[in-house]
Amino acid sequence: MKIALYGASGMIGSRIAAEALARDHAVTGITRSGSTDLPVGCTPRRGDAADDDDVARVAAEHDLVVSAIGPSRTGVRHEVYLQTMAILGENVGSRRLIVIGGAGSLYVAAGLRLMDTRGFPPGARQEAVTQLATLELLRDTGALLDWVYVSPAPFIAPGERRGVYRRGVDMVLGDQISAEDFAVAVLDEVEQPLHHRSRFTVAW
């Protein structure tokens, strides 16, 4: 399968690329600079997820599109990220779109999201709000877009690839998942789709 991956150089994106390559998929890592600082075997390509025409060209040349980019943590307005996600949703056409999201919008109880709990880090709240807006944006897209939004456990970091995980829908399942096992779950969804126009979450 030919996979277009935005954010292939990031902590999660690089694990997704490595897992996909290990399963003999072809991965194109798309960055604005065309950087070659990508997992070995990943084909670099210059591209911009905020460019309508470029996204359409990328999508047409691949079997599906994965976005592992996230809202800026360096002061860039989050509206820029939301506009980018809207452009992706509008231009991937008939290709499947997998969006890597956050955990803050998951529920810990009926009507109570993780980001609204007392212990949620204040500094992470704006990113969680933006990620929730991204999920709502996807839910508002037309029926022709086959998207899936994947939320990790609240704590995700580089670690062990156990090859096991639990899968849920909108509730927090557990506290942790390694980036490696999160990538396993994403590639399992790539190869055997179980979710369409919906969100799922992964934890140990």
Coordinates of C-alpha atoms in Angstrom, one line a residue:
M1 CA 0.0 0.0 0.0
K2 CA 1.2 3.5 -0.8
I3 CA 0.9 5.7 2.3
A4 CA 1.3 9.5 2.3
L5 CA 2.4 10.6 5.8
Y6 CA 2.4 14.2 7.0
G7 CA 4.5 14.5 10.1
A8 CA 6.8 11.6 9.4
S9 CA 9.7 13.1 11.3
G10 CA 7.8 13.6 14.6
M11 CA 7.8 11.3 17.6
I12 CA 4.6 9.5 16.6
G13 CA 4.9 10.0 12.9
S14 CA 8.3 8.4 12.7
R15 CA 7.0 5.3 14.6
I16 CA 4.1 5.0 12.2
A17 CA 6.5 5.2 9.2
A18 CA 8.8 2.6 10.7
E19 CA 5.9 0.2 11.4
A20 CA 4.5 0.7 7.9
L21 CA 7.9 0.1 6.3
A22 CA 8.4 -3.0 8.4
R23 CA 5.1 -4.3 6.9
D24 CA 6.3 -3.7 3.4
H25 CA 4.2 -0.6 2.7
A26 CA 5.6 2.3 0.7
V27 CA 5.7 5.5 2.8
T28 CA 6.2 9.0 1.5
G29 CA 7.2 11.4 4.2
I30 CA 5.8 14.9 3.3
T31 CA 7.4 18.1 4.7
R32 CA 7.4 21.7 3.6
S33 CA 11.2 21.5 3.2
G34 CA 11.4 18.1 1.6
S35 CA 13.6 17.0 4.5
T36 CA 15.5 13.7 4.3
D37 CA 15.6 13.4 8.1
L38 CA 13.1 10.6 8.0
P39 CA 13.0 6.9 9.0
V40 CA 15.2 4.8 6.7
G41 CA 13.2 3.6 3.7
C42 CA 10.8 6.6 3.8
T43 CA 10.6 8.5 0.5
P44 CA 11.0 12.3 1.2
R45 CA 8.7 14.7 -0.7
R46 CA 8.3 18.5 -0.5
G47 CA 4.6 19.3 0.2
D48 CA 2.3 21.5 2.2
A49 CA -0.8 20.2 3.9
A50 CA -2.2 23.7 3.8
D51 CA -2.1 23.8 0.0
D52 CA -5.3 22.6 -1.6
D53 CA -3.8 21.6 -5.0
D54 CA -0.7 19.9 -3.4
V55 CA -2.9 17.8 -1.1
A56 CA -5.0 16.7 -4.0
R57 CA -1.9 15.7 -6.0
V58 CA -0.5 13.8 -3.0
A59 CA -3.8 12.0 -2.4
A60 CA -4.2 11.0 -6.0
E61 CA -0.7 9.3 -6.0
H62 CA -1.3 7.3 -2.8
D63 CA -3.8 4.8 -1.4
L64 CA -4.4 6.7 1.8
V65 CA -3.3 9.8 3.7
V66 CA -2.1 9.9 7.4
S67 CA -1.7 13.2 9.3
A68 CA 0.6 13.0 12.3
I69 CA 0.9 16.8 12.5
G70 CA -0.4 18.6 15.6
P71 CA -1.2 22.1 16.8
S72 CA 1.8 24.4 17.2
R73 CA 3.5 24.5 20.6
T74 CA 5.7 27.4 19.6
G75 CA 3.1 30.2 19.6
V76 CA 1.7 29.8 16.1
R77 CA -2.1 30.4 16.2
H78 CA -4.0 27.2 16.4
E79 CA -6.4 28.5 13.8
V80 CA -3.6 27.8 11.3
Y81 CA -3.7 24.1 12.2
L82 CA -7.5 23.9 12.0
Q83 CA -7.4 25.5 8.6
T84 CA -4.8 23.0 7.5
M85 CA -6.9 20.1 8.7
A86 CA -9.9 21.5 6.9
I87 CA -7.9 21.6 3.7
L88 CA -6.8 18.0 4.1
G89 CA -10.4 17.0 4.7
E90 CA -11.6 18.8 1.6
N91 CA -8.9 17.6 -0.8
V92 CA -8.0 14.0 -0.1
G93 CA -11.0 13.0 -2.3
S94 CA -11.9 9.3 -2.2
R95 CA -8.7 8.4 -0.3
R96 CA -9.0 7.4 3.4
L97 CA -7.7 10.0 5.8
I98 CA -6.3 8.9 9.2
V99 CA -5.8 11.8 11.7
I100 CA -3.6 11.3 14.8
G101 CA -5.3 13.3 17.5
G102 CA -5.0 13.9 21.2
A103 CA -6.4 12.3 24.4
G104 CA -7.9 15.4 26.0
S105 CA -11.3 15.0 24.3
L106 CA -11.7 11.5 25.6
Y107 CA -14.3 11.0 28.3
V108 CA -13.5 9.8 31.8
A109 CA -17.2 9.6 32.8
A110 CA -20.5 10.5 31.2
G111 CA -20.4 14.1 30.1
L112 CA -16.9 14.7 31.5
R113 CA -13.9 15.0 29.2
L114 CA -10.4 14.4 30.4
M115 CA -9.4 18.0 29.6
D116 CA -12.1 19.2 32.0
T117 CA -10.9 17.3 35.0
R118 CA -9.2 19.0 37.9
G119 CA -5.8 17.4 37.3
F120 CA -5.5 18.1 33.6
P121 CA -2.4 20.3 32.9
P122 CA -3.4 23.9 32.3
G123 CA -0.7 24.3 29.7
A124 CA -2.1 21.5 27.6
R125 CA -5.7 22.7 27.6
Q126 CA -5.6 24.9 24.5
E127 CA -4.1 22.0 22.5
A128 CA -6.8 19.7 23.7
V129 CA -9.5 22.3 22.8
T130 CA -7.9 22.5 19.3
Q131 CA -7.8 18.8 18.9
L132 CA -11.5 18.5 19.9
A133 CA -12.3 21.2 17.3
T134 CA -10.4 19.0 14.7
L135 CA -12.6 16.0 15.6
E136 CA -15.7 18.1 15.3
L137 CA -14.5 19.5 12.0
L138 CA -14.1 15.9 10.6
R139 CA -17.5 15.0 11.9
D140 CA -19.0 17.9 9.9
T141 CA -17.4 16.8 6.6
G142 CA -19.5 15.2 3.8
A143 CA -20.3 11.6 3.7
L144 CA -17.8 11.0 0.9
L145 CA -14.8 11.5 3.2
D146 CA -13.7 8.3 4.9
W147 CA -11.9 9.6 7.9
V148 CA -10.8 8.1 11.2
Y149 CA -9.4 10.0 14.2
V150 CA -7.1 8.1 16.5
S151 CA -6.6 9.2 20.2
P152 CA -3.7 7.8 22.2
A153 CA -3.8 7.1 25.9
P154 CA -3.1 10.3 28.0
F155 CA 0.6 9.4 28.3
I156 CA 2.4 8.4 25.1
A157 CA 6.1 8.3 24.7
P158 CA 8.9 6.3 23.0
G159 CA 9.2 2.8 24.5
E160 CA 8.7 -0.8 24.0
R161 CA 6.9 -2.4 21.1
R162 CA 4.9 -5.2 22.8
G163 CA 2.6 -5.7 19.8
V164 CA -0.5 -5.6 22.1
Y165 CA -3.0 -2.9 22.9
R166 CA -6.6 -2.3 23.9
R167 CA -9.0 -0.4 21.6
G168 CA -11.9 1.7 22.6
V169 CA -14.1 4.5 21.2
D170 CA -14.6 7.6 23.3
M171 CA -13.6 6.7 26.9
V172 CA -10.2 6.7 28.4
L173 CA -9.1 3.1 28.5
G174 CA -5.8 3.4 30.4
D175 CA -3.1 5.8 31.3
Q176 CA -0.3 4.8 28.9
I177 CA 0.7 3.5 25.5
S178 CA 4.1 3.5 23.8
A179 CA 4.5 5.3 20.5
E180 CA 5.6 2.0 19.0
D181 CA 2.4 0.2 20.0
F182 CA 0.3 3.1 19.1
A183 CA 1.8 2.8 15.6
V184 CA 1.0 -0.9 15.6
A185 CA -2.7 0.0 16.2
V186 CA -2.7 2.6 13.5
L187 CA -1.2 0.2 10.9
D188 CA -3.7 -2.5 12.0
E189 CA -6.4 0.0 11.2
V190 CA -4.7 0.8 7.8
E191 CA -4.7 -2.9 6.9
Q192 CA -8.0 -4.0 8.3
P193 CA -10.3 -0.9 8.7
L194 CA -12.8 -1.2 11.5
H195 CA -13.7 2.5 12.0
H196 CA -15.2 4.8 9.4
R197 CA -16.1 8.5 10.0
S198 CA -15.4 7.9 13.7
R199 CA -12.8 8.1 16.5
F200 CA -11.1 5.2 18.3
T201 CA -8.6 5.2 21.1
V202 CA -5.7 3.0 22.0
A203 CA -4.1 2.1 25.4
W204 CA -2.3 -0.8 27.1

